[in-house]
């Protein structure tokens, strides 16, 4: 009986299959951190709700490093340095079950109770200047080896429409010519009396 393929070809297919399964298992075993926001177009000061997703963590996560939030670059600054600021003026408003430590200039998000692992961490933040910002997911402090970080999230922050395109309702009247008044004797009387006294 003749086989449709050779033993060598069969070994090659099995080797490639096992090799592929190894890479898939390696990829599934990695810890990944990603972030999703509720809106990519907001106005200055709007609350932006974000969710930080942590998958396949090897240990309980109790600290996240948000220091990248302190220096988020404004993409529009490269095109117009007079209108836009260089970095985002950002503030973390709320983080359910987590505290923010701003001591010594750090932005560390610490879990209040270390019970269990949390896969989704909701936070609320605001940006107070105009522009386009690429926000990276936070870094893990405990499980820092072999972590895959998701792509940056682009958020565009705009001024309110009334400020960018104001409707001016004030109408100015045209400037009138200077009015000419007739000369009176009383306008020159002081000078005439002065001349009479001197003379």
mmCIF file of C-alpha atoms in Angstrom, residues 99-109:
data_model
loop_
_atom_site.group_PDB
_atom_site.id
_atom_site.type_symbol
_atom_site.label_atom_id
_atom_site.label_comp_id
_atom_site.label_asym_id
_atom_site.label_seq_id
_atom_site.Cartn_x
_atom_site.Cartn_y
_atom_site.Cartn_z
ATOM 1 C CA UNK A 99 -5.545 54.778 45.714
ATOM 2 C CA UNK A 100 -3.181 57.079 43.842
ATOM 3 C CA UNK A 101 0.169 57.856 45.458
ATOM 4 C CA UNK A 102 1.598 61.162 44.184
ATOM 5 C CA UNK A 103 4.480 61.258 46.678
ATOM 6 C CA UNK A 104 7.846 62.241 45.233
ATOM 7 C CA UNK A 105 6.321 62.924 41.827
ATOM 8 C CA UNK A 106 5.280 59.316 41.196
ATOM 9 C CA UNK A 107 1.912 58.166 39.919
ATOM 10 C CA UNK A 108 1.508 54.776 41.630
ATOM 11 C CA UNK A 109 -1.964 53.230 41.739
#
